[in-house]
Amino acid sequence: MTLAVVTVLALLGWAFPYTLDYLSTETTTRRTKEAEEKIDREGPAFTSRVREEEVGLDGGVVITMDRPLTPAESETLTTADLGKEEDARRFNKLVASHGGEKLNVPAGRTDPYTRVWLMDLFSDRAASLSIVGMRAKDLRCEPASAKTVLHFPPQGAGTYEGMWFDLSKNPYPTIADRSDKHFGKPFFSYKKIDLGNGATPGGLRVGVTSGAKDCDWVFEVEYRDAEGTHTQQIKNGEKRFTIDGYPEHPEQTFVSFGPPDYFKDCSTDAAC
């Protein structure tokens, strides 16, 4: 056997274990990475924290109530001065006892009565994902059941930032910010929300109107990651989202005037 052959065999014998070790390490690393990525994709892609935006009476509010006021209750309402603590306390008790629900009255809306939810979206995934769609799913509506409405007229113009759902027309959101050049256009045609991979948590201000109908639903969110497109639901805690509509022909209508704040029964008074 020549010296050259012996040398080659010796080198191969020396390199072979290192080659095996390198290949084994590469395989192990790849499998470990695949396992980590699989674990990263398990469970919800993101979590959500939902809370309803506080509605102040001075910004324009409609309160819908599920039954008419008695004559005594009507007198209590129309003689109350909400600037007085005791009268304000009686007013709040009256509203609560009639299933009162507050709806925003943002300026400039054709059908303006809304509820607004603030949504914080978090993802602890190492991989990036983008929210690219949202809709009101399993939407169930029926004619508004409210019997009595209380009006607090808006004191000035207002704008919305975020998205706007008009459930009387379609289950998809539009851009609500009037300063945006795409105002009123489909929200996700122009925007997306990036999460995961250390991205800042996403925040949404979601305004919803339902016209003259009471509605309930869940939100279905569409998101994309390296594996494709997927969906995930957002609920209002453990419950469905709900909104009371403004009835087409309420039995009673009261309007707040002021200051000082007092109510006038406008059920039969056309001058209101």
mmCIF file with all atom_site columns, C-alpha atoms in Angstrom, residues 58-229:
data_model
loop_
_atom_site.group_PDB
_atom_site.id
_atom_site.type_symbol
_atom_site.label_atom_id
_atom_site.label_alt_id
_atom_site.label_comp_id
_atom_site.label_asym_id
_atom_site.label_entity_id
_atom_site.label_seq_id
_atom_site.pdbx_PDB_ins_code
_atom_site.Cartn_x
_atom_site.Cartn_y
_atom_site.Cartn_z
_atom_site.occupancy
_atom_site.B_iso_or_equiv
_atom_site.pdbx_formal_charge
_atom_site.auth_seq_id
_atom_site.auth_comp_id
_atom_site.auth_asym_id
_atom_site.auth_atom_id
_atom_site.pdbx_PDB_model_num
ATOM 1   C CA . ASP A 1 58  ? -72.152 65.346 28.237 1.00 0.00 ? 58  ASP A CA 1
ATOM 2   C CA . GLY A 1 59  ? -70.771 63.908 24.995 1.00 0.00 ? 59  GLY A CA 1
ATOM 3   C CA . GLY A 1 60  ? -74.101 62.920 23.505 1.00 0.00 ? 60  GLY A CA 1
ATOM 4   C CA . VAL A 1 61  ? -75.894 59.781 24.671 1.00 0.00 ? 61  VAL A CA 1
ATOM 5   C CA . VAL A 1 62  ? -79.104 57.894 24.061 1.00 0.00 ? 62  VAL A CA 1
ATOM 6   C CA . ILE A 1 63  ? -80.349 55.607 26.827 1.00 0.00 ? 63  ILE A CA 1
ATOM 7   C CA . THR A 1 64  ? -82.743 52.857 25.748 1.00 0.00 ? 64  THR A CA 1
ATOM 8   C CA . MET A 1 65  ? -84.997 51.256 28.368 1.00 0.00 ? 65  MET A CA 1
ATOM 9   C CA . ASP A 1 66  ? -86.944 48.027 28.127 1.00 0.00 ? 66  ASP A CA 1
ATOM 10  C CA . ARG A 1 67  ? -90.275 49.249 29.541 1.00 0.00 ? 67  ARG A CA 1
ATOM 11  C CA . PRO A 1 68  ? -92.235 52.516 29.727 1.00 0.00 ? 68  PRO A CA 1
ATOM 12  C CA . LEU A 1 69  ? -92.062 54.824 32.695 1.00 0.00 ? 69  LEU A CA 1
ATOM 13  C CA . THR A 1 70  ? -95.107 55.016 34.941 1.00 0.00 ? 70  THR A CA 1
ATOM 14  C CA . PRO A 1 71  ? -96.692 58.447 35.453 1.00 0.00 ? 71  PRO A CA 1
ATOM 15  C CA . ALA A 1 72  ? -94.930 58.712 38.805 1.00 0.00 ? 72  ALA A CA 1
ATOM 16  C CA . GLU A 1 73  ? -91.578 57.762 37.249 1.00 0.00 ? 73  GLU A CA 1
ATOM 17  C CA . SER A 1 74  ? -92.122 60.254 34.415 1.00 0.00 ? 74  SER A CA 1
ATOM 18  C CA . GLU A 1 75  ? -92.752 63.003 36.968 1.00 0.00 ? 75  GLU A CA 1
ATOM 19  C CA . THR A 1 76  ? -89.619 62.012 38.891 1.00 0.00 ? 76  THR A CA 1
ATOM 20  C CA . LEU A 1 77  ? -87.593 62.242 35.679 1.00 0.00 ? 77  LEU A CA 1
ATOM 21  C CA . THR A 1 78  ? -88.992 65.528 34.391 1.00 0.00 ? 78  THR A CA 1
ATOM 22  C CA . THR A 1 79  ? -88.655 67.284 37.734 1.00 0.00 ? 79  THR A CA 1
ATOM 23  C CA . ALA A 1 80  ? -85.110 66.072 38.400 1.00 0.00 ? 80  ALA A CA 1
ATOM 24  C CA . ASP A 1 81  ? -82.043 68.305 38.172 1.00 0.00 ? 81  ASP A CA 1
ATOM 25  C CA . LEU A 1 82  ? -79.141 65.984 37.324 1.00 0.00 ? 82  LEU A CA 1
ATOM 26  C CA . GLY A 1 83  ? -76.731 68.581 38.588 1.00 0.00 ? 83  GLY A CA 1
ATOM 27  C CA . LYS A 1 84  ? -77.887 67.700 42.097 1.00 0.00 ? 84  LYS A CA 1
ATOM 28  C CA . GLU A 1 85  ? -76.330 64.622 43.648 1.00 0.00 ? 85  GLU A CA 1
ATOM 29  C CA . GLU A 1 86  ? -79.550 63.190 45.088 1.00 0.00 ? 86  GLU A CA 1
ATOM 30  C CA . ASP A 1 87  ? -81.474 63.649 41.819 1.00 0.00 ? 87  ASP A CA 1
ATOM 31  C CA . ALA A 1 88  ? -78.605 62.097 39.850 1.00 0.00 ? 88  ALA A CA 1
ATOM 32  C CA . ARG A 1 89  ? -78.628 59.093 42.199 1.00 0.00 ? 89  ARG A CA 1
ATOM 33  C CA . ARG A 1 90  ? -82.391 58.608 41.707 1.00 0.00 ? 90  ARG A CA 1
ATOM 34  C CA . PHE A 1 91  ? -81.924 58.943 37.956 1.00 0.00 ? 91  PHE A CA 1
ATOM 35  C CA . ASN A 1 92  ? -79.254 56.234 37.855 1.00 0.00 ? 92  ASN A CA 1
ATOM 36  C CA . LYS A 1 93  ? -81.442 53.936 39.938 1.00 0.00 ? 93  LYS A CA 1
ATOM 37  C CA . LEU A 1 94  ? -84.391 54.515 37.594 1.00 0.00 ? 94  LEU A CA 1
ATOM 38  C CA . VAL A 1 95  ? -82.299 53.739 34.502 1.00 0.00 ? 95  VAL A CA 1
ATOM 39  C CA . ALA A 1 96  ? -80.870 50.566 36.046 1.00 0.00 ? 96  ALA A CA 1
ATOM 40  C CA . SER A 1 97  ? -84.323 49.306 37.054 1.00 0.00 ? 97  SER A CA 1
ATOM 41  C CA . HIS A 1 98  ? -85.518 49.611 33.436 1.00 0.00 ? 98  HIS A CA 1
ATOM 42  C CA . GLY A 1 99  ? -82.606 47.771 31.822 1.00 0.00 ? 99  GLY A CA 1
ATOM 43  C CA . GLY A 1 100 ? -81.082 51.002 30.545 1.00 0.00 ? 100 GLY A CA 1
ATOM 44  C CA . GLU A 1 101 ? -78.304 50.781 27.963 1.00 0.00 ? 101 GLU A CA 1
ATOM 45  C CA . LYS A 1 102 ? -76.183 53.760 26.944 1.00 0.00 ? 102 LYS A CA 1
ATOM 46  C CA . LEU A 1 103 ? -75.394 54.363 23.284 1.00 0.00 ? 103 LEU A CA 1
ATOM 47  C CA . ASN A 1 104 ? -72.957 56.968 21.987 1.00 0.00 ? 104 ASN A CA 1
ATOM 48  C CA . VAL A 1 105 ? -74.209 59.731 19.712 1.00 0.00 ? 105 VAL A CA 1
ATOM 49  C CA . PRO A 1 106 ? -71.132 60.677 17.652 1.00 0.00 ? 106 PRO A CA 1
ATOM 50  C CA . ALA A 1 107 ? -71.643 63.708 15.448 1.00 0.00 ? 107 ALA A CA 1
ATOM 51  C CA . GLY A 1 108 ? -72.054 63.364 11.706 1.00 0.00 ? 108 GLY A CA 1
ATOM 52  C CA . ARG A 1 109 ? -73.519 59.870 11.529 1.00 0.00 ? 109 ARG A CA 1
ATOM 53  C CA . THR A 1 110 ? -76.563 59.027 9.458  1.00 0.00 ? 110 THR A CA 1
ATOM 54  C CA . ASP A 1 111 ? -77.372 56.247 11.889 1.00 0.00 ? 111 ASP A CA 1
ATOM 55  C CA . PRO A 1 112 ? -75.371 57.339 14.902 1.00 0.00 ? 112 PRO A CA 1
ATOM 56  C CA . TYR A 1 113 ? -76.317 55.277 17.937 1.00 0.00 ? 113 TYR A CA 1
ATOM 57  C CA . THR A 1 114 ? -73.384 53.085 18.877 1.00 0.00 ? 114 THR A CA 1
ATOM 58  C CA . ARG A 1 115 ? -71.608 51.039 21.487 1.00 0.00 ? 115 ARG A CA 1
ATOM 59  C CA . VAL A 1 116 ? -67.835 51.239 21.566 1.00 0.00 ? 116 VAL A CA 1
ATOM 60  C CA . TRP A 1 117 ? -65.429 48.556 22.747 1.00 0.00 ? 117 TRP A CA 1
ATOM 61  C CA . LEU A 1 118 ? -61.704 48.929 23.327 1.00 0.00 ? 118 LEU A CA 1
ATOM 62  C CA . MET A 1 119 ? -59.728 45.810 22.456 1.00 0.00 ? 119 MET A CA 1
ATOM 63  C CA . ASP A 1 120 ? -56.121 45.099 23.439 1.00 0.00 ? 120 ASP A CA 1
ATOM 64  C CA . LEU A 1 121 ? -54.559 42.262 21.447 1.00 0.00 ? 121 LEU A CA 1
ATOM 65  C CA . PHE A 1 122 ? -51.459 40.428 22.687 1.00 0.00 ? 122 PHE A CA 1
ATOM 66  C CA . SER A 1 123 ? -49.347 37.628 21.215 1.00 0.00 ? 123 SER A CA 1
ATOM 67  C CA . ASP A 1 124 ? -46.440 35.915 22.950 1.00 0.00 ? 124 ASP A CA 1
ATOM 68  C CA . ARG A 1 125 ? -45.508 33.950 19.842 1.00 0.00 ? 125 ARG A CA 1
ATOM 69  C CA . ALA A 1 126 ? -41.912 34.130 18.704 1.00 0.00 ? 126 ALA A CA 1
ATOM 70  C CA . ALA A 1 127 ? -43.046 34.156 15.070 1.00 0.00 ? 127 ALA A CA 1
ATOM 71  C CA . SER A 1 128 ? -44.748 37.135 13.451 1.00 0.00 ? 128 SER A CA 1
ATOM 72  C CA . LEU A 1 129 ? -48.421 37.199 12.499 1.00 0.00 ? 129 LEU A CA 1
ATOM 73  C CA . SER A 1 130 ? -50.687 39.849 10.997 1.00 0.00 ? 130 SER A CA 1
ATOM 74  C CA . ILE A 1 131 ? -54.396 40.423 11.550 1.00 0.00 ? 131 ILE A CA 1
ATOM 75  C CA . VAL A 1 132 ? -55.807 41.071 8.093  1.00 0.00 ? 132 VAL A CA 1
ATOM 76  C CA . GLY A 1 133 ? -59.569 40.745 8.532  1.00 0.00 ? 133 GLY A CA 1
ATOM 77  C CA . MET A 1 134 ? -62.441 40.929 11.001 1.00 0.00 ? 134 MET A CA 1
ATOM 78  C CA . ARG A 1 135 ? -66.182 40.404 10.805 1.00 0.00 ? 135 ARG A CA 1
ATOM 79  C CA . ALA A 1 136 ? -69.247 40.032 12.987 1.00 0.00 ? 136 ALA A CA 1
ATOM 80  C CA . LYS A 1 137 ? -69.942 36.296 12.851 1.00 0.00 ? 137 LYS A CA 1
ATOM 81  C CA . ASP A 1 138 ? -73.105 34.379 13.733 1.00 0.00 ? 138 ASP A CA 1
ATOM 82  C CA . LEU A 1 139 ? -74.974 37.686 13.695 1.00 0.00 ? 139 LEU A CA 1
ATOM 83  C CA . ARG A 1 140 ? -78.476 37.452 15.165 1.00 0.00 ? 140 ARG A CA 1
ATOM 84  C CA . CYS A 1 141 ? -80.809 40.454 15.029 1.00 0.00 ? 141 CYS A CA 1
ATOM 85  C CA . GLU A 1 142 ? -84.441 41.258 15.717 1.00 0.00 ? 142 GLU A CA 1
ATOM 86  C CA . PRO A 1 143 ? -86.467 44.497 15.823 1.00 0.00 ? 143 PRO A CA 1
ATOM 87  C CA . ALA A 1 144 ? -85.421 46.786 18.666 1.00 0.00 ? 144 ALA A CA 1
ATOM 88  C CA . SER A 1 145 ? -87.403 46.005 21.815 1.00 0.00 ? 145 SER A CA 1
ATOM 89  C CA . ALA A 1 146 ? -86.794 49.262 23.731 1.00 0.00 ? 146 ALA A CA 1
ATOM 90  C CA . LYS A 1 147 ? -89.966 51.075 24.805 1.00 0.00 ? 147 LYS A CA 1
ATOM 91  C CA . THR A 1 148 ? -88.484 54.306 26.153 1.00 0.00 ? 148 THR A CA 1
ATOM 92  C CA . VAL A 1 149 ? -85.546 56.433 25.038 1.00 0.00 ? 149 VAL A CA 1
ATOM 93  C CA . LEU A 1 150 ? -83.766 59.275 26.837 1.00 0.00 ? 150 LEU A CA 1
ATOM 94  C CA . HIS A 1 151 ? -81.787 61.757 24.732 1.00 0.00 ? 151 HIS A CA 1
ATOM 95  C CA . PHE A 1 152 ? -78.736 63.709 25.850 1.00 0.00 ? 152 PHE A CA 1
ATOM 96  C CA . PRO A 1 153 ? -77.915 65.777 22.719 1.00 0.00 ? 153 PRO A CA 1
ATOM 97  C CA . PRO A 1 154 ? -74.223 66.002 21.770 1.00 0.00 ? 154 PRO A CA 1
ATOM 98  C CA . GLN A 1 155 ? -72.447 69.177 22.830 1.00 0.00 ? 155 GLN A CA 1
ATOM 99  C CA . GLY A 1 156 ? -70.088 69.293 19.850 1.00 0.00 ? 156 GLY A CA 1
ATOM 100 C CA . ALA A 1 157 ? -68.588 67.412 16.938 1.00 0.00 ? 157 ALA A CA 1
ATOM 101 C CA . GLY A 1 158 ? -66.743 64.183 17.527 1.00 0.00 ? 158 GLY A CA 1
ATOM 102 C CA . THR A 1 159 ? -64.637 61.746 15.544 1.00 0.00 ? 159 THR A CA 1
ATOM 103 C CA . TYR A 1 160 ? -63.895 58.069 15.703 1.00 0.00 ? 160 TYR A CA 1
ATOM 104 C CA . GLU A 1 161 ? -60.479 56.490 15.536 1.00 0.00 ? 161 GLU A CA 1
ATOM 105 C CA . GLY A 1 162 ? -60.382 52.817 14.707 1.00 0.00 ? 162 GLY A CA 1
ATOM 106 C CA . MET A 1 163 ? -63.074 50.790 12.996 1.00 0.00 ? 163 MET A CA 1
ATOM 107 C CA . TRP A 1 164 ? -66.808 51.132 12.537 1.00 0.00 ? 164 TRP A CA 1
ATOM 108 C CA . PHE A 1 165 ? -69.364 48.346 12.071 1.00 0.00 ? 165 PHE A CA 1
ATOM 109 C CA . ASP A 1 166 ? -72.830 49.127 10.715 1.00 0.00 ? 166 ASP A CA 1
ATOM 110 C CA . LEU A 1 167 ? -74.579 45.806 11.326 1.00 0.00 ? 167 LEU A CA 1
ATOM 111 C CA . SER A 1 168 ? -77.711 47.045 9.575  1.00 0.00 ? 168 SER A CA 1
ATOM 112 C CA . LYS A 1 169 ? -75.733 46.944 6.306  1.00 0.00 ? 169 LYS A CA 1
ATOM 113 C CA . ASN A 1 170 ? -72.919 44.393 6.511  1.00 0.00 ? 170 ASN A CA 1
ATOM 114 C CA . PRO A 1 171 ? -70.766 42.520 9.043  1.00 0.00 ? 171 PRO A CA 1
ATOM 115 C CA . TYR A 1 172 ? -67.431 44.037 7.986  1.00 0.00 ? 172 TYR A CA 1
ATOM 116 C CA . PRO A 1 173 ? -65.714 47.164 9.388  1.00 0.00 ? 173 PRO A CA 1
ATOM 117 C CA . THR A 1 174 ? -64.863 50.456 7.738  1.00 0.00 ? 174 THR A CA 1
ATOM 118 C CA . ILE A 1 175 ? -62.285 53.072 8.704  1.00 0.00 ? 175 ILE A CA 1
ATOM 119 C CA . ALA A 1 176 ? -63.821 55.362 11.313 1.00 0.00 ? 176 ALA A CA 1
ATOM 120 C CA . ASP A 1 177 ? -61.194 58.092 11.580 1.00 0.00 ? 177 ASP A CA 1
ATOM 121 C CA . ARG A 1 178 ? -62.456 61.130 9.652  1.00 0.00 ? 178 ARG A CA 1
ATOM 122 C CA . SER A 1 179 ? -58.920 62.475 9.332  1.00 0.00 ? 179 SER A CA 1
ATOM 123 C CA . ASP A 1 180 ? -57.926 59.359 7.358  1.00 0.00 ? 180 ASP A CA 1
ATOM 124 C CA . LYS A 1 181 ? -58.086 59.830 3.584  1.00 0.00 ? 181 LYS A CA 1
ATOM 125 C CA . HIS A 1 182 ? -59.681 56.367 3.365  1.00 0.00 ? 182 HIS A CA 1
ATOM 126 C CA . PHE A 1 183 ? -62.470 57.221 5.835  1.00 0.00 ? 183 PHE A CA 1
ATOM 127 C CA . GLY A 1 184 ? -65.513 54.999 5.251  1.00 0.00 ? 184 GLY A CA 1
ATOM 128 C CA . LYS A 1 185 ? -63.564 52.463 3.165  1.00 0.00 ? 185 LYS A CA 1
ATOM 129 C CA . PRO A 1 186 ? -63.116 48.796 4.174  1.00 0.00 ? 186 PRO A CA 1
ATOM 130 C CA . PHE A 1 187 ? -60.738 48.814 7.142  1.00 0.00 ? 187 PHE A CA 1
ATOM 131 C CA . PHE A 1 188 ? -58.544 45.882 6.188  1.00 0.00 ? 188 PHE A CA 1
ATOM 132 C CA . SER A 1 189 ? -58.175 46.976 2.573  1.00 0.00 ? 189 SER A CA 1
ATOM 133 C CA . TYR A 1 190 ? -55.753 49.600 3.883  1.00 0.00 ? 190 TYR A CA 1
ATOM 134 C CA . LYS A 1 191 ? -54.648 48.441 7.324  1.00 0.00 ? 191 LYS A CA 1
ATOM 135 C CA . LYS A 1 192 ? -53.359 45.420 9.210  1.00 0.00 ? 192 LYS A CA 1
ATOM 136 C CA . ILE A 1 193 ? -52.264 44.722 12.777 1.00 0.00 ? 193 ILE A CA 1
ATOM 137 C CA . ASP A 1 194 ? -48.880 43.070 13.359 1.00 0.00 ? 194 ASP A CA 1
ATOM 138 C CA . LEU A 1 195 ? -48.400 40.880 16.433 1.00 0.00 ? 195 LEU A CA 1
ATOM 139 C CA . GLY A 1 196 ? -45.845 38.372 17.709 1.00 0.00 ? 196 GLY A CA 1
ATOM 140 C CA . ASN A 1 197 ? -42.060 38.463 17.423 1.00 0.00 ? 197 ASN A CA 1
ATOM 141 C CA . GLY A 1 198 ? -41.885 41.179 20.059 1.00 0.00 ? 198 GLY A CA 1
ATOM 142 C CA . ALA A 1 199 ? -44.280 43.532 18.240 1.00 0.00 ? 199 ALA A CA 1
ATOM 143 C CA . THR A 1 200 ? -46.129 46.118 20.302 1.00 0.00 ? 200 THR A CA 1
ATOM 144 C CA . PRO A 1 201 ? -49.580 44.849 21.416 1.00 0.00 ? 201 PRO A CA 1
ATOM 145 C CA . GLY A 1 202 ? -52.336 45.968 19.077 1.00 0.00 ? 202 GLY A CA 1
ATOM 146 C CA . GLY A 1 203 ? -55.144 48.263 20.190 1.00 0.00 ? 203 GLY A CA 1
ATOM 147 C CA . LEU A 1 204 ? -58.526 48.660 18.511 1.00 0.00 ? 204 LEU A CA 1
ATOM 148 C CA . ARG A 1 205 ? -61.417 51.038 19.114 1.00 0.00 ? 205 ARG A CA 1
ATOM 149 C CA . VAL A 1 206 ? -64.448 49.257 17.718 1.00 0.00 ? 206 VAL A CA 1
ATOM 150 C CA . GLY A 1 207 ? -67.670 51.203 17.239 1.00 0.00 ? 207 GLY A CA 1
ATOM 151 C CA . VAL A 1 208 ? -70.846 49.277 16.389 1.00 0.00 ? 208 VAL A CA 1
ATOM 152 C CA . THR A 1 209 ? -74.304 50.396 15.340 1.00 0.00 ? 209 THR A CA 1
ATOM 153 C CA . SER A 1 210 ? -77.284 48.183 14.552 1.00 0.00 ? 210 SER A CA 1
ATOM 154 C CA . GLY A 1 211 ? -79.895 50.673 13.381 1.00 0.00 ? 211 GLY A CA 1
ATOM 155 C CA . ALA A 1 212 ? -83.361 49.723 14.584 1.00 0.00 ? 212 ALA A CA 1
ATOM 156 C CA . LYS A 1 213 ? -82.436 46.195 15.655 1.00 0.00 ? 213 LYS A CA 1
ATOM 157 C CA . ASP A 1 214 ? -81.159 44.442 18.765 1.00 0.00 ? 214 ASP A CA 1
ATOM 158 C CA . CYS A 1 215 ? -78.201 42.268 17.773 1.00 0.00 ? 215 CYS A CA 1
ATOM 159 C CA . ASP A 1 216 ? -75.699 39.825 19.248 1.00 0.00 ? 216 ASP A CA 1
ATOM 160 C CA . TRP A 1 217 ? -72.610 38.265 17.670 1.00 0.00 ? 217 TRP A CA 1
ATOM 161 C CA . VAL A 1 218 ? -68.969 37.247 18.080 1.00 0.00 ? 218 VAL A CA 1
ATOM 162 C CA . PHE A 1 219 ? -66.051 38.730 16.178 1.00 0.00 ? 219 PHE A CA 1
ATOM 163 C CA . GLU A 1 220 ? -64.109 36.426 13.875 1.00 0.00 ? 220 GLU A CA 1
ATOM 164 C CA . VAL A 1 221 ? -60.558 37.605 13.219 1.00 0.00 ? 221 VAL A CA 1
ATOM 165 C CA . GLU A 1 222 ? -58.528 36.467 10.204 1.00 0.00 ? 222 GLU A CA 1
ATOM 166 C CA . TYR A 1 223 ? -54.770 36.373 10.594 1.00 0.00 ? 223 TYR A CA 1
ATOM 167 C CA . ARG A 1 224 ? -51.777 35.233 8.539  1.00 0.00 ? 224 ARG A CA 1
ATOM 168 C CA . ASP A 1 225 ? -48.508 33.670 9.570  1.00 0.00 ? 225 ASP A CA 1
ATOM 169 C CA . ALA A 1 226 ? -45.817 31.595 7.882  1.00 0.00 ? 226 ALA A CA 1
ATOM 170 C CA . GLU A 1 227 ? -48.173 28.611 7.761  1.00 0.00 ? 227 GLU A CA 1
ATOM 171 C CA . GLY A 1 228 ? -50.990 30.419 5.919  1.00 0.00 ? 228 GLY A CA 1
ATOM 172 C CA . THR A 1 229 ? -54.310 32.080 6.816  1.00 0.00 ? 229 THR A CA 1
#
